[in-house]
Each structure stands twice: as structure tokens, then as C-alpha cells.
Tab-separated table of C-alpha atoms and ligand atoms in Angstrom:
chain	number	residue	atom	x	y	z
D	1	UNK	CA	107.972	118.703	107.494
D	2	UNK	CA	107.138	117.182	103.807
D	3	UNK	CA	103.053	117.021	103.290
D	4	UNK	CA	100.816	114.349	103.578
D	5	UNK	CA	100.409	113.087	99.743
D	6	UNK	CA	96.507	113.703	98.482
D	7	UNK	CA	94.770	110.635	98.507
D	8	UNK	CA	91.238	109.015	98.378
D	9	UNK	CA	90.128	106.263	100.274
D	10	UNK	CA	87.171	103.597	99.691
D	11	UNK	CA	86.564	101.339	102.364
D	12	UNK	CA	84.664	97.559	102.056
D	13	UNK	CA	81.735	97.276	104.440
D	14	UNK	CA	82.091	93.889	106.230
D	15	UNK	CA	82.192	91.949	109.938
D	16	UNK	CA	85.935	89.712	110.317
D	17	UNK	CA	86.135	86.970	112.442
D	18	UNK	CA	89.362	85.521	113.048
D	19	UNK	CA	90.966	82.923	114.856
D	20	UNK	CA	91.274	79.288	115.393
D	21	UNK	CA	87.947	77.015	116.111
D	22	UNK	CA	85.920	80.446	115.033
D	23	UNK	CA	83.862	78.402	112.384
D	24	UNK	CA	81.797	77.164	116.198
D	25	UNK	CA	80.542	80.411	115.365
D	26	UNK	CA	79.236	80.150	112.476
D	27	UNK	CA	75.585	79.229	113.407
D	28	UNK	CA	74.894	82.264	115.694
D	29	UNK	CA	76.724	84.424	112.691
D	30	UNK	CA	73.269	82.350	110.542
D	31	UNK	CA	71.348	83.295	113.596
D	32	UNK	CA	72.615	86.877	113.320
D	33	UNK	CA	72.033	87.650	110.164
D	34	UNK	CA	68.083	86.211	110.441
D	35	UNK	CA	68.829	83.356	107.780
D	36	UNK	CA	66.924	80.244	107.787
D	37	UNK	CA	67.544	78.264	104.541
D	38	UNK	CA	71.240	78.589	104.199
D	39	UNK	CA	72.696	76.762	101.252
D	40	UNK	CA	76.613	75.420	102.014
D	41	UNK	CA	78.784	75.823	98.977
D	42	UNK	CA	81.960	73.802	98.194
D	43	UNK	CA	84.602	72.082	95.541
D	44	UNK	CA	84.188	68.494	94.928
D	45	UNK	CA	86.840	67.722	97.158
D	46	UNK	CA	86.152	69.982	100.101
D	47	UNK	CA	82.212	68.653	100.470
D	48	UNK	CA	82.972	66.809	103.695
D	49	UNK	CA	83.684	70.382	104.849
D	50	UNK	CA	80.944	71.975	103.276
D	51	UNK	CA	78.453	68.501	105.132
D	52	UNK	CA	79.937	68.808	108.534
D	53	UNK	CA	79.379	72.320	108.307
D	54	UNK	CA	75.919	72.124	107.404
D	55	UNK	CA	75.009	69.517	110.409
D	56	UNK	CA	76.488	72.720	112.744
D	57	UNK	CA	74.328	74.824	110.904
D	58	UNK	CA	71.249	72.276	111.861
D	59	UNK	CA	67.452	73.163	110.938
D	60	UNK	CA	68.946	76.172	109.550
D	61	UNK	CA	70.497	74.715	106.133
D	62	UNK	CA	68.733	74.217	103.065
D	63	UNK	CA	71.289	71.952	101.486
D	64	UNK	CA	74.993	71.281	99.699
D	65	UNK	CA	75.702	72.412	96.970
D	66	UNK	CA	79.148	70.767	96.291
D	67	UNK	CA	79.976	71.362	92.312
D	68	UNK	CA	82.358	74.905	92.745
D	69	UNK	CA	84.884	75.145	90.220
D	70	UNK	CA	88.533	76.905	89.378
D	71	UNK	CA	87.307	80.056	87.365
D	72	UNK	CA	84.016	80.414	88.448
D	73	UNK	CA	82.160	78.836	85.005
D	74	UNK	CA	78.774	80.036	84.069
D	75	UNK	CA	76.985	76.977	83.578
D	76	UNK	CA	78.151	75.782	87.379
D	77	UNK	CA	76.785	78.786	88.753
D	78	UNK	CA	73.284	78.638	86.696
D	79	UNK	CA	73.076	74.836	88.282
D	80	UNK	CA	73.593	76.371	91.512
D	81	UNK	CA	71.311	78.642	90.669
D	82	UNK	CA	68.565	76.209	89.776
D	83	UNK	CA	69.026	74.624	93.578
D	84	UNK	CA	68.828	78.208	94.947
D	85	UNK	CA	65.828	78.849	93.748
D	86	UNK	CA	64.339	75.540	94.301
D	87	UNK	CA	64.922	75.375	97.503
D	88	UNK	CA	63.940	78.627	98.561
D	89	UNK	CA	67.416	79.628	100.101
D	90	UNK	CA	67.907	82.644	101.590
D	91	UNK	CA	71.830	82.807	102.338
D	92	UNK	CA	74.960	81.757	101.220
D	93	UNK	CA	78.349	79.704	103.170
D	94	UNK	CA	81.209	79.334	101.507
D	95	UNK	CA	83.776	76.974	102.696
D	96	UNK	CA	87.151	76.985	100.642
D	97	UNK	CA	89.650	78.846	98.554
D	98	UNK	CA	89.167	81.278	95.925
D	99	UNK	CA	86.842	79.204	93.255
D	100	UNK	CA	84.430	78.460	96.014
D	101	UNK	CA	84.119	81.958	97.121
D	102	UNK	CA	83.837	82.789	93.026
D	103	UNK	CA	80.731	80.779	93.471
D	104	UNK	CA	78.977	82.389	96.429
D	105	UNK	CA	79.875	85.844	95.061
D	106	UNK	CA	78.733	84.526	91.481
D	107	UNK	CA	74.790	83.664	93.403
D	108	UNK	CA	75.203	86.896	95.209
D	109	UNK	CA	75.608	89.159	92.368
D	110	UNK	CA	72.525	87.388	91.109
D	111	UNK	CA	70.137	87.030	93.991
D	112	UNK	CA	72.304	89.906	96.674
D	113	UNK	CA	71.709	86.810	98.918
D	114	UNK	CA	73.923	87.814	102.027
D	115	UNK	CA	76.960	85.504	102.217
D	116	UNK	CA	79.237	83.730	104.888
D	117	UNK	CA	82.785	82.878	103.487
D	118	UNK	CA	84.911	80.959	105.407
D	119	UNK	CA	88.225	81.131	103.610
D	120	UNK	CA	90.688	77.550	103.057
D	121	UNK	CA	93.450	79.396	101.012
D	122	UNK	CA	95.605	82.449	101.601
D	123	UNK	CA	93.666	83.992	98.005
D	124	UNK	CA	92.128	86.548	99.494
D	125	UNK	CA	88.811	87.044	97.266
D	126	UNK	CA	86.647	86.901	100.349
D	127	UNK	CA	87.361	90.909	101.117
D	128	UNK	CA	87.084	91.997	97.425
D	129	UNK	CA	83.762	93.017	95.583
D	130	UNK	CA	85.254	91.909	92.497
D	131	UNK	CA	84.487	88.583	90.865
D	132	UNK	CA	85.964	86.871	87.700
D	133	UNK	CA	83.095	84.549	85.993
D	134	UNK	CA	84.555	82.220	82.556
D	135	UNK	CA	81.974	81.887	79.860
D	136	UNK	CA	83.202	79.657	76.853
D	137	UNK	CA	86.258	79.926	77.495
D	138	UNK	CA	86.280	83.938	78.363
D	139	UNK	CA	87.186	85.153	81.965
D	140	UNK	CA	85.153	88.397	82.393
D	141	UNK	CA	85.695	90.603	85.853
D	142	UNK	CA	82.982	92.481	87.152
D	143	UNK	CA	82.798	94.453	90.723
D	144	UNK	CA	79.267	95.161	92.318
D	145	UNK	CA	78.497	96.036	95.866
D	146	UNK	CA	76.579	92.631	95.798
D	147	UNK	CA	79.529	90.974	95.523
D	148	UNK	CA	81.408	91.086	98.719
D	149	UNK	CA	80.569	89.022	101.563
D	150	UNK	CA	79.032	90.061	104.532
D	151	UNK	CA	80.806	87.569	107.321
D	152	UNK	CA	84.323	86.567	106.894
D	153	UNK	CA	84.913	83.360	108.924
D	154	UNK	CA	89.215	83.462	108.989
D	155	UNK	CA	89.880	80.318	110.780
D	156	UNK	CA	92.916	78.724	111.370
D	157	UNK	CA	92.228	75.403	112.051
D	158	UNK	CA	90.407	75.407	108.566
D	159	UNK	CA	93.865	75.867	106.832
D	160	UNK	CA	95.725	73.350	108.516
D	161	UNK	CA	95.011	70.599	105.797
D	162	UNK	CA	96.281	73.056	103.185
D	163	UNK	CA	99.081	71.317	101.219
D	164	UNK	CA	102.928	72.739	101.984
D	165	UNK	CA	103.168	73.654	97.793
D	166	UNK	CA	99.695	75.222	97.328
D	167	UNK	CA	100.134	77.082	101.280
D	168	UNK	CA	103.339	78.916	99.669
D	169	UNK	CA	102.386	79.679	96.351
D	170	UNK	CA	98.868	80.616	97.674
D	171	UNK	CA	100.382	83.113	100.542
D	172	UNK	CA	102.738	84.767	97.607
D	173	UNK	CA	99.394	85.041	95.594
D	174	UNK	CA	98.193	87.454	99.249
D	175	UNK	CA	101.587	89.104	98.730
D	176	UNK	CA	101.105	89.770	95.109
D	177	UNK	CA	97.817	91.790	95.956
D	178	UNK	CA	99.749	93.969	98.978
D	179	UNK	CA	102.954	94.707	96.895
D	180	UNK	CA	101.142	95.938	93.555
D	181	UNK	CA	98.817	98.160	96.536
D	182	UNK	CA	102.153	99.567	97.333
D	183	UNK	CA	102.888	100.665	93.605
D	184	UNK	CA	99.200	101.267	91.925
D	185	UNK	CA	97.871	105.053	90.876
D	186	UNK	CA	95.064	105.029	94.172
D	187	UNK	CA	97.720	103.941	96.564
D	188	UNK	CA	97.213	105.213	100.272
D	189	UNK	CA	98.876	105.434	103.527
D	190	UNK	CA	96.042	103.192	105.121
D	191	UNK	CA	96.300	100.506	102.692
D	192	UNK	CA	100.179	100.844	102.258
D	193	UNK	CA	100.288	100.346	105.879
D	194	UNK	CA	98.250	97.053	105.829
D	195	UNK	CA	100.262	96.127	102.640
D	196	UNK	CA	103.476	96.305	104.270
D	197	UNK	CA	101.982	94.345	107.418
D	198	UNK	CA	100.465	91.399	105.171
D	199	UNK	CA	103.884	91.189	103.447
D	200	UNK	CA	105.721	90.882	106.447
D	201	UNK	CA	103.252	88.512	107.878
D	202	UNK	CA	103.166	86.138	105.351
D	203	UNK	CA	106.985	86.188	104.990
D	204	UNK	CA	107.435	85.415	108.665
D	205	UNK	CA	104.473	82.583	108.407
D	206	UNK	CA	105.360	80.843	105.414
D	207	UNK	CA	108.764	79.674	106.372
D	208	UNK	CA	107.370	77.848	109.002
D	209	UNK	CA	104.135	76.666	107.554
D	210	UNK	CA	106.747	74.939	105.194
D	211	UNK	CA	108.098	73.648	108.052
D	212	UNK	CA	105.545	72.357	109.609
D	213	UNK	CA	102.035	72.456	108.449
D	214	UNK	CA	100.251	71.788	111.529
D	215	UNK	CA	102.013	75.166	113.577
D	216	UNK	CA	99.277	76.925	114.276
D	217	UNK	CA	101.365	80.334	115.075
D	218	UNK	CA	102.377	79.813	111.457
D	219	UNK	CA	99.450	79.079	110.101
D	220	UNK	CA	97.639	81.938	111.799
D	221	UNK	CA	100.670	84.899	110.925
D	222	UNK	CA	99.868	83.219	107.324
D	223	UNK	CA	96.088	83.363	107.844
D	224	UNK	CA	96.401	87.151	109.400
D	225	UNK	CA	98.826	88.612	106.717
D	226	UNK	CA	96.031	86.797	103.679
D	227	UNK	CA	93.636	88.520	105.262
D	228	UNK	CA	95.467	92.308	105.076
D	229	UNK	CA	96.776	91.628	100.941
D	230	UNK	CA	93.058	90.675	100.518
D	231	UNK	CA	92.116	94.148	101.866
D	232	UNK	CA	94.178	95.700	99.560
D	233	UNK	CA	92.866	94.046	96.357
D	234	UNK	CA	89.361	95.176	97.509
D	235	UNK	CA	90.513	98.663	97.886
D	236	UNK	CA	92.776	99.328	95.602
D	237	UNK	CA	93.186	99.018	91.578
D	238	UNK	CA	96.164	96.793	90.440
D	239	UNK	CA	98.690	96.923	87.877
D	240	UNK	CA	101.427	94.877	85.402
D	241	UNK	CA	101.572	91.759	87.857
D	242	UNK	CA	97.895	91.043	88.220
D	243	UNK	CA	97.137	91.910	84.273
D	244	UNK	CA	99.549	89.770	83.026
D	245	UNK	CA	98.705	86.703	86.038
D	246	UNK	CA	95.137	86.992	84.354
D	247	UNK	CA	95.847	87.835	80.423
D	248	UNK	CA	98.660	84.771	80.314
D	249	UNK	CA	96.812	82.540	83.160
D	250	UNK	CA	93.540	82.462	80.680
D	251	UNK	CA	95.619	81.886	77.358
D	252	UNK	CA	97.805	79.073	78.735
D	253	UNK	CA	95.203	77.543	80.797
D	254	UNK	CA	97.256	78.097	84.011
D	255	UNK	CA	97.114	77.366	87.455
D	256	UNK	CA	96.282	80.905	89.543
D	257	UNK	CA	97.815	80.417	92.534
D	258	UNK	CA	101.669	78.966	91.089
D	259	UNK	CA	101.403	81.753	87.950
D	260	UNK	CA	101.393	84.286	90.547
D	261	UNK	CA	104.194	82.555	92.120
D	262	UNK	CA	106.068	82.725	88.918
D	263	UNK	CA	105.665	85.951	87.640
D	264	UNK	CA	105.786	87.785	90.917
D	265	UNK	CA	109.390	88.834	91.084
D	266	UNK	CA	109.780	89.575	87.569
D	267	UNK	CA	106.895	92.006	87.477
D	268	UNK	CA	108.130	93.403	90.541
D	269	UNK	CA	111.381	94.044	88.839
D	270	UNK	CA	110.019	95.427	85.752
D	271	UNK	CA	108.528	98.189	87.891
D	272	UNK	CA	111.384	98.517	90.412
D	273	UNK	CA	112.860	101.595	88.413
D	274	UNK	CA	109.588	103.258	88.430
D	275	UNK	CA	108.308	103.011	92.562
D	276	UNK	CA	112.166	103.131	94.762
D	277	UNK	CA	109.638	104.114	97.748
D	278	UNK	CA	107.321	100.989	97.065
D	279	UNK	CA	110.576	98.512	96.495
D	280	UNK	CA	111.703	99.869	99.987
D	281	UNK	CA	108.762	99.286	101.782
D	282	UNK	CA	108.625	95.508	100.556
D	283	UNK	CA	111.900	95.154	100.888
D	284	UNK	CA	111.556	96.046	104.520
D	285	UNK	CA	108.926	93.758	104.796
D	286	UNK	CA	110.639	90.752	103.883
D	287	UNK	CA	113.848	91.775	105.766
D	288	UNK	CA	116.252	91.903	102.697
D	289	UNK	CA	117.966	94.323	100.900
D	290	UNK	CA	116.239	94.343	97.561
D	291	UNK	CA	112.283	93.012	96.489
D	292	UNK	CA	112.588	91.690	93.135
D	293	UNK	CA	115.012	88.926	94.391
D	294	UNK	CA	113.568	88.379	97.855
D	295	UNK	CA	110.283	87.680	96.677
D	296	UNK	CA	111.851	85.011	94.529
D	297	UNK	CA	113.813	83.564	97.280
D	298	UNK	CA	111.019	83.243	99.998
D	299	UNK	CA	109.165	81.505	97.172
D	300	UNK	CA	112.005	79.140	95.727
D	301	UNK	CA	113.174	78.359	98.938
D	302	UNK	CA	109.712	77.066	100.355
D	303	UNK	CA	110.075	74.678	97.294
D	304	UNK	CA	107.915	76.590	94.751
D	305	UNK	CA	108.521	76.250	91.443
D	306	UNK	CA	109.573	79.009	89.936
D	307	UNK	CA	109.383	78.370	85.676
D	308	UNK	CA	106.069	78.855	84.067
D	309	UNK	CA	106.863	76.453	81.400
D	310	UNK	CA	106.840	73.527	83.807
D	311	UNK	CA	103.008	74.147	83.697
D	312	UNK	CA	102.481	74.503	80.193
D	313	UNK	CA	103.646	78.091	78.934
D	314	UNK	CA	105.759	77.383	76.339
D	315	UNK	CA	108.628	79.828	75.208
D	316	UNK	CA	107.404	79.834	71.410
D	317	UNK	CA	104.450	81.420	73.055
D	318	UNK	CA	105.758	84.502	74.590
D	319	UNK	CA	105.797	86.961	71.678
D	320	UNK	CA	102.312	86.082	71.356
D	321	UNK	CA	101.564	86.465	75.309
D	322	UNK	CA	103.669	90.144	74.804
D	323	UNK	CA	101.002	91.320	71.827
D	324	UNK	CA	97.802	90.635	73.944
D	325	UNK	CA	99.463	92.462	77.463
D	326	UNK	CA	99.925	95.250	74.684
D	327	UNK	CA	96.584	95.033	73.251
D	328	UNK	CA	94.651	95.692	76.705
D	329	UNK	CA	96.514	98.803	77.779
D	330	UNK	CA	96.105	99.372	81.404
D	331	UNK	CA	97.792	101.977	84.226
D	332	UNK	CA	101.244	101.035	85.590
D	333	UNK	CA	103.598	102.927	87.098
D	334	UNK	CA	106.284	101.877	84.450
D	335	UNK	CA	105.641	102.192	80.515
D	336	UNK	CA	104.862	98.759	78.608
D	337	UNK	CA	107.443	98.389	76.142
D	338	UNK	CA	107.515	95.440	73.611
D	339	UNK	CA	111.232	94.158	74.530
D	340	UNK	CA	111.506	94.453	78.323
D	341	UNK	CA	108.140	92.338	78.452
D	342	UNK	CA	109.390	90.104	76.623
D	343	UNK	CA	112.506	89.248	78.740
D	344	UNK	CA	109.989	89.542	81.732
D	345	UNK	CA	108.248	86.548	80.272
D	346	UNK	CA	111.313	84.953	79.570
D	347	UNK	CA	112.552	84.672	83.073
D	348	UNK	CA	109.141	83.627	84.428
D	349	UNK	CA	108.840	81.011	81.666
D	350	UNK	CA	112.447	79.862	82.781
D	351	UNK	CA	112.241	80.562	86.575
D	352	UNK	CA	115.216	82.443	86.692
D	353	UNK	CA	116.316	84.663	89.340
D	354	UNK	CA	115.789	88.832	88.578
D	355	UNK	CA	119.144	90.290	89.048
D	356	UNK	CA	120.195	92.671	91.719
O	1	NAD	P1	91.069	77.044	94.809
O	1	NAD	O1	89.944	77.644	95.557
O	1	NAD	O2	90.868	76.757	93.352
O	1	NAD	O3	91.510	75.719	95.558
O	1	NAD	C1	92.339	74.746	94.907
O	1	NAD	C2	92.039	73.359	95.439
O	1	NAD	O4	92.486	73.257	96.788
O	1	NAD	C3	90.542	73.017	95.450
O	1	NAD	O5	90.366	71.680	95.054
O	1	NAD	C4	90.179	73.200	96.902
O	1	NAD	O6	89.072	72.419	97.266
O	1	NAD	C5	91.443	72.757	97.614
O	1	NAD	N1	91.614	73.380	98.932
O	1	NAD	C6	91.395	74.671	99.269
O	1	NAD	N2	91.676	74.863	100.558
O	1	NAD	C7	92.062	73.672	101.078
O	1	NAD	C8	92.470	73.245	102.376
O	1	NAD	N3	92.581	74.093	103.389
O	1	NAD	N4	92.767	71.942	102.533
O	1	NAD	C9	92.728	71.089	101.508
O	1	NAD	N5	92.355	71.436	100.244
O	1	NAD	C10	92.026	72.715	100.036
O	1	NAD	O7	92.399	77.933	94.937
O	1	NAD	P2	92.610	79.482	95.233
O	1	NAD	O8	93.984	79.776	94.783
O	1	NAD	O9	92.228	79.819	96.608
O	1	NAD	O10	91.570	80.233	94.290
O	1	NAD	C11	91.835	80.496	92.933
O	1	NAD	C12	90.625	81.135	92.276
O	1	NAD	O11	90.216	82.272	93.036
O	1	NAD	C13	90.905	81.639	90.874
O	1	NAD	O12	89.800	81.376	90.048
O	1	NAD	C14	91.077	83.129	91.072
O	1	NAD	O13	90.782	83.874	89.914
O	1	NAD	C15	90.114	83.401	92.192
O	1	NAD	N6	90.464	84.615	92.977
O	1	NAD	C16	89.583	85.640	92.930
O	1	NAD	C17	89.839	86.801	93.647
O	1	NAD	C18	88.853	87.935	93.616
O	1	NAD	O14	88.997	88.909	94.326
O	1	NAD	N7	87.804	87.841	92.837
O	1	NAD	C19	90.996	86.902	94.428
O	1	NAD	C20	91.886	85.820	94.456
O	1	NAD	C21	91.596	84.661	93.725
């Protein structure tokens, strides 16, 4: 019988709540946590949200704040701040995808103001204590106990108005998170197993979110598998996939969700080679026979769009994308070398699909 691999585990303290018309909860979850000048956070075009949650909250709510922001700037946090502290709030709701959760975990790391995320998007950043703040231009990521919400709101209902395009690119930005878990130096057999699940969830859900938008068993496998990935990027460190999302996402002024989309299978095959026990378990996951190439087919065939230069990387750019993944070495399970990152970038700038 082969051994049980040595491992370490860290879990993420935090109370889930899943399901669909679970936000009704959401004032007793106030109630619960003794909060009495809540302050409702938001993008511009989610603040109808963000009000009609804030009338359920009742005498309980200190205000909207409405201004969140892909990237989580400085200077939009330090005007939330200013309405935090003039209004005397003393918790946080987030309503929306990734940028608006940046923001509640942005006031959070500065006032540990306990937070209640309800999550719009399959991103995942709601179960991760890390958070990625841009100053003049700059992203910097930081990870503080602070940071990670204490309620997590998963309802389905809330996703329903989440377009087809950004519903598939955003669920392979959840799978991105589970399959480098699979591959990355702390792996374990806890968060492998949820890895594996999330994959397999979101690969049965997206097909027929695609389908049909409004199918709330869709929506919901979708909703459940986000949740597991973003598990995994709370527990676990990352590798190639995520470095280069971030390093070529900031220098090309990328969108997150569709980068991730992009680059995805080519990362994926990159490291192949280097983790055959990883590439099986995703490969089960999806039901095919190899990773690289299934992960680009779920995606391409839900109608993503699969070359980076149709958002603005352009091809003259790559050598120069190449020297700054080299300049910031990190871990990964397979060696960065100059040439094969460069055809990596090549087929994600062209959307081509990784060979077999
Ligand atoms: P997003 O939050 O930027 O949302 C994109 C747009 O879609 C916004 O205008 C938003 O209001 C709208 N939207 C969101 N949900 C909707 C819904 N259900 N219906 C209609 N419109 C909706 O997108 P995202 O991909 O969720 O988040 C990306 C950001 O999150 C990036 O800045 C990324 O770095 C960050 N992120 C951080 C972590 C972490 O752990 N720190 C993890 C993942 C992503």
C-alpha cells in the first residue's frame, strides 16, 4: 500500500451560505454578527443591487457606497474610506464580482471591519485572504487575516443576470484557481479533492448556463464548483498560470476574467510534462482524454474568445511580456525557459489550440 504523501494544511476561518433566495438572509446574518451601521458596497452598475439590498437591511444600514472599481484603485478605496469613517460604520456588504469584493477586503484590511460578501461572478476572491490593490498604475498583492470575509452569501438567483460571455470566461477563471491547486508545491489531498470537484462542477454547469442563462441547476453546479476553486486559491500558493494572468494582465491593461480564459490551456500545457498525476485528475474532471485541449474546448465552445490579441496584447509585445515573467522568478513545477514561454504567449496571443 503506497504512503500517504507529507503534507500541510491551512484552513480559512469562515460561515458559507449557499443557495438560491439566501440573500433573505442577509439581515439576520447583520443581526448575527451584532452590526448596526452596515455600509453596502457596489460597482456603478450593480448599485440597484447594492439599494435594494440596503432597504432589506432596514435601520441597520448606514449607506451606499456605489464607486467599486476593476483592480481595486487606492484613491477609490480612501473615498470609501472617508464615508466609513464619517458615518460611523461598523460592517461591510459586498454585492458583486471580484472588484467589489477588492473593495470590502481593501476597508477591511484597514479598519478589520467584519464583512458580508455576496458574490455576482464565478471569481472566487470572496474565500481568499489575499487582495490585489493598484496604486499609479502598480497592482500590489498583499494577504492578511483581515482580509477574508466573515459571511459568504453564494446565491444563485444573484447570478442569473450574469452575461453568457463573462459567466464562461468567469467560471474558467474558478477553474484556473482549482487546476494550478492540483499542480502547486503545498498541494494536498483535501484541496485536490475540492479542486477536482470545482472542475468538474463548473464543466458540467457551464455548458448549460450557455445554454440557458436563467437554469437555475446550471447556474447553481456553476455557483457550487466557484465556490470550491475559490477555496483553493485561499489555501493554496499558485504557479505559471496565475503569474503570468497578473504580470501580462497589468502590462497590457487586460481584462481578468477573458486573460484567464486565454492563457489557461497554454499554461496548462506548458506544465503538462512536469505534473502527469495533476493532468489526470483534470482531465477526469472534464471527462476527456487530455487537459491542455479540453480546457480550451469547454471554453471555445461556450463562445469564448480564445486570442489575447483581440483585447489588446499585441504580438510585437511578447518578447517583452517573456523578460518580465523571467524577471519575477517564482515556484512552478516546470522550469521557465526563455523559448517555450515564448511560444506559450504566442498561442494565447493567437488563440490557438495546444496540441495533443
Ligand atoms: P468584476 O467584479 O470586475 O465584474 C465585471 C462587471 O460585471 C462589473 O461591472 C460588475 O458590476 C458586473 N457584474 C458582476 N456580476 C454581475 C451579475 N451577476 N449580473 C450583471 N452584472 C454583473 O469581475 P470579476 O471577474 O468577478 O472580478 C475581477 C477582479 O477580481 C479583478 O480585479 C481580480 O484581480 C479580482 N480577483 C481577486 C481575487 C482575490 O482572491 N483577491 C480572486 C479573483 C479575482
Amino acid at each position: 500500500m503506497p504512503v500517504v504523501d507529507a503534507f500541510t494544511y491551512n484552513a480559512n476561518p469562515g460561515r458559507v451560505i449557499f443557495g438560491a433566495g439566501t440573500l433573505d438572509r442577509l439581515p439576520a446574518e447583520v443581526e448575527r454578527l451584532g452590526l448596526s451601521r452596515v455600509l453596502v458596497v457596489a460597482t456603478p452598475a450593480q448599485e440597484s443591487d447594492a439599494r435594494s439590498l440596503a432597504e432589506k437591511i432596514g435601520a441597520r444600514c448606514a449607506g451606499v457606497f456605489a464607486g467599486a472599481r476593476m483592480h481595486t484603485p487606492v484613491d477609490v478605496t480612501e473615498t470609501a474610506m472617508a464615508v466609513v469613517t464619517r458615518d460611523r460604520v461598523d460592517g461591510l456588504v459586498a454585492v458583486g464580482g471580484g472588484s467589489t469584493t477588492g473593495l470590502a477586503k481593501a476597508l477591511a484590511l484597514r479598519t478589520d471591519l467584519p464583512q458580508i460578501v455576496a458574490p455576482t461572478t464565478y471569481a472566487g476572491s470572496e474565500m481568499t485572504p489575499i487582495l490585489g490593490e493598484t496604486r499609479d498604475g502598480r497592482k500590489v498583492t498583499q494577504s492578511s487575516p483581515k482580509i477574508l470575509p466573515e459571511v459568504v452569501i453564494y446565491d444563485v438567483d444573484l447570478t442569473l443576470t450574469l452575461p453568457t460571455s463573462q459567466s464562461v470566461t468567469s467560471g474558467m477563471n474558478a477553474i484556473a484557481h482549482a487546476v494550478e491547486a492540483l499542480y502547486t508545491r503545498d498541494a494536498n489531498p483535501l484541496i485536490s479533492m475540492l479542486a477536482e470537484n470545482g472542475i468538474a462542477a463548473l464543466a458540467e454547469g457551464l455548458p448549460g448556463v450557455a445554454a440557458n442563462p436563467q437554469d437555475r441547476g446550471a447556474r447553481s453546479r456553476a455557483l457550487y464548483g466557484a465556490w470550491l476553486c475559490g477555496i483553493c486559491l485561499g489555501s493554496v500558493g499558485m504557479a505559471l498560470h496565475h503569474k503570468l494572468c497578473h504580470t501580462i494582465g497589468g502590462m497590457f491593461d487586460l481584462p481578468h476574467a477573458e486573460t484567464h480564459t486565454a492563457i489557461l490551456p497554454h499554461a496548462v500545457a506548458y506544465n503538462a510534462p512536469a505534473v502527469p498525476a495533476a493532468m489526470e485528475k483534470v482531465a477526469r474532471a472534464l471527462r476527456v482524454r487530455e487537459a491542455a485541449a479540453g480546457l480550451y474546448d469547454l471554453a471555445a465552445s461556450l463562445g469564448a474568445q480564445m486570442a489575447l490579441r483581440e483585447f489588446g496584447m499585441s504580438p510585437t509585445r511578447i518578447d517583452a511580456a517573456v523578460e518580465a515573467a523571467l524577471a519575477n522568478p517564482y515556484w512552478n513545477p516546470r522550469p521557465l525557459e526563455r523559448e517555450p514561454l515564448r511560444e506559450l504567449l504566442r498561442a494565447a496571443c493567437d488563440g490557438t489550440r495546444p496540441a495533443l
